[in-house]
Amino acid sequence: MTGGGTPDEIAALQAGIAVCRLCRDAPARAGDVLPHAPRPVAVLSRTARILIAGQAPGLRVHESGLPFNDASGDRLRLWLDVSREEFYDPSKFAIVPMGFCFPGYDAHGSDLPPRRECAPLWRARVIAAMPQVELVLAIGQYAQAWHLGAAKSASMTETVRDWRRHLGRNERPAVLPLPHPSWRNTGWLKRNPWFEVEVLPELRKRVKTLTD
């Protein structure tokens, strides 16, 4: 297996992300200040061949500092068919959301979108430091927009439904679009049974191949 960035490069990026306070000190939109103390959450790796590209930490993840340490993570691990130990092994999975900090809630009690400051500052550098990644799991519309660009469809549903085309593109790393594993998407999963029938077997096959 070919490694990615040097240990020093990965460590420097990880340390830089950990102390980043851009959304607090220089928000992209005037007055749009993070409503709590920043706590960036990301797991970089120089050996993992799978990158989990999510949206942003939720409150429980913000409190624990552990990505996907919630019900969404339980469902995601079920989709991947991996244990918690395997999931949190940085030699197997890198976990880098579009926004590193919990963005807070909107007026309806839903998580706000990922902060605008993170991706422009960090994402290209992080991806460049992990050239060994062979598969990106693009979870939700924000990660899909960044990793698929113009290939993304107008809706998340259509983007995920078109998963075969995205995987079949002659590009590296391959990108597999997924819905967010949040409990809020339980209705979506019931309305789209093809996801569990068609996508999950392919997802699990690739995860097993890339983590063995």
PDB file of N, CA, C and O in Angstrom, residues 6 12 17 28 39 42 78 84 145 151 167 180 200 204:
ATOM      1  N   THR A   6       3.629  12.781   4.276  1.00  0.00           N
ATOM      2  CA  THR A   6       4.564  12.348   5.312  1.00  0.00           C
ATOM      3  C   THR A   6       3.902  12.468   6.680  1.00  0.00           C
ATOM      4  O   THR A   6       2.944  13.229   6.861  1.00  0.00           O
ATOM      5  N   ALA A  12       0.983  18.024  10.973  1.00  0.00           N
ATOM      6  CA  ALA A  12       0.869  19.482  10.941  1.00  0.00           C
ATOM      7  C   ALA A  12      -0.536  19.914  10.537  1.00  0.00           C
ATOM      8  O   ALA A  12      -1.099  20.861  11.106  1.00  0.00           O
ATOM      9  N   ILE A  17      -5.786  22.066  12.059  1.00  0.00           N
ATOM     10  CA  ILE A  17      -7.246  21.977  12.120  1.00  0.00           C
ATOM     11  C   ILE A  17      -7.718  22.066  13.572  1.00  0.00           C
ATOM     12  O   ILE A  17      -8.705  22.739  13.881  1.00  0.00           O
ATOM     13  N   ALA A  28     -17.242  34.010   7.484  1.00  0.00           N
ATOM     14  CA  ALA A  28     -17.373  34.334   6.060  1.00  0.00           C
ATOM     15  C   ALA A  28     -18.431  35.401   5.820  1.00  0.00           C
ATOM     16  O   ALA A  28     -18.316  36.197   4.891  1.00  0.00           O
ATOM     17  N   ARG A  39     -14.741  23.443  18.212  1.00  0.00           N
ATOM     18  CA  ARG A  39     -14.083  22.180  18.549  1.00  0.00           C
ATOM     19  C   ARG A  39     -13.998  21.363  17.259  1.00  0.00           C
ATOM     20  O   ARG A  39     -14.836  20.498  17.003  1.00  0.00           O
ATOM     21  N   ALA A  42     -11.938  16.014  13.038  1.00  0.00           N
ATOM     22  CA  ALA A  42     -11.530  15.403  11.768  1.00  0.00           C
ATOM     23  C   ALA A  42     -10.449  14.367  12.070  1.00  0.00           C
ATOM     24  O   ALA A  42      -9.682  14.522  13.021  1.00  0.00           O
ATOM     25  N   LEU A  78     -23.439   0.283  10.390  1.00  0.00           N
ATOM     26  CA  LEU A  78     -24.266  -0.822   9.905  1.00  0.00           C
ATOM     27  C   LEU A  78     -24.215  -0.885   8.382  1.00  0.00           C
ATOM     28  O   LEU A  78     -24.080  -1.967   7.801  1.00  0.00           O
ATOM     29  N   ARG A  84     -17.223  -0.700  15.643  1.00  0.00           N
ATOM     30  CA  ARG A  84     -16.713   0.600  16.103  1.00  0.00           C
ATOM     31  C   ARG A  84     -15.190   0.610  16.098  1.00  0.00           C
ATOM     32  O   ARG A  84     -14.564   1.612  15.726  1.00  0.00           O
ATOM     33  N   ALA A 145     -21.506  17.892  -3.535  1.00  0.00           N
ATOM     34  CA  ALA A 145     -21.227  19.062  -4.365  1.00  0.00           C
ATOM     35  C   ALA A 145     -19.729  19.289  -4.514  1.00  0.00           C
ATOM     36  O   ALA A 145     -19.233  19.608  -5.606  1.00  0.00           O
ATOM     37  N   ALA A 151     -20.903  17.003 -11.875  1.00  0.00           N
ATOM     38  CA  ALA A 151     -21.519  15.682 -12.072  1.00  0.00           C
ATOM     39  C   ALA A 151     -22.662  15.434 -11.103  1.00  0.00           C
ATOM     40  O   ALA A 151     -23.456  14.513 -11.302  1.00  0.00           O
ATOM     41  N   LEU A 167     -19.444   5.982  -9.657  1.00  0.00           N
ATOM     42  CA  LEU A 167     -18.388   5.011  -9.391  1.00  0.00           C
ATOM     43  C   LEU A 167     -17.652   4.620 -10.664  1.00  0.00           C
ATOM     44  O   LEU A 167     -16.464   4.282 -10.619  1.00  0.00           O
ATOM     45  N   HIS A 180     -27.370  11.002   4.082  1.00  0.00           N
ATOM     46  CA  HIS A 180     -26.881  11.081   5.451  1.00  0.00           C
ATOM     47  C   HIS A 180     -27.571   9.997   6.282  1.00  0.00           C
ATOM     48  O   HIS A 180     -28.765   9.763   6.132  1.00  0.00           O
ATOM     49  N   LEU A 200     -26.046  -0.726  -0.875  1.00  0.00           N
ATOM     50  CA  LEU A 200     -25.336  -1.256   0.288  1.00  0.00           C
ATOM     51  C   LEU A 200     -24.475  -2.477  -0.019  1.00  0.00           C
ATOM     52  O   LEU A 200     -23.345  -2.568   0.496  1.00  0.00           O
ATOM     53  N   ARG A 204     -20.508  -2.337   0.844  1.00  0.00           N
ATOM     54  CA  ARG A 204     -19.862  -3.279   1.761  1.00  0.00           C
ATOM     55  C   ARG A 204     -18.755  -4.058   1.075  1.00  0.00           C
ATOM     56  O   ARG A 204     -17.717  -4.333   1.685  1.00  0.00           O
TER      57      ARG A 204
END
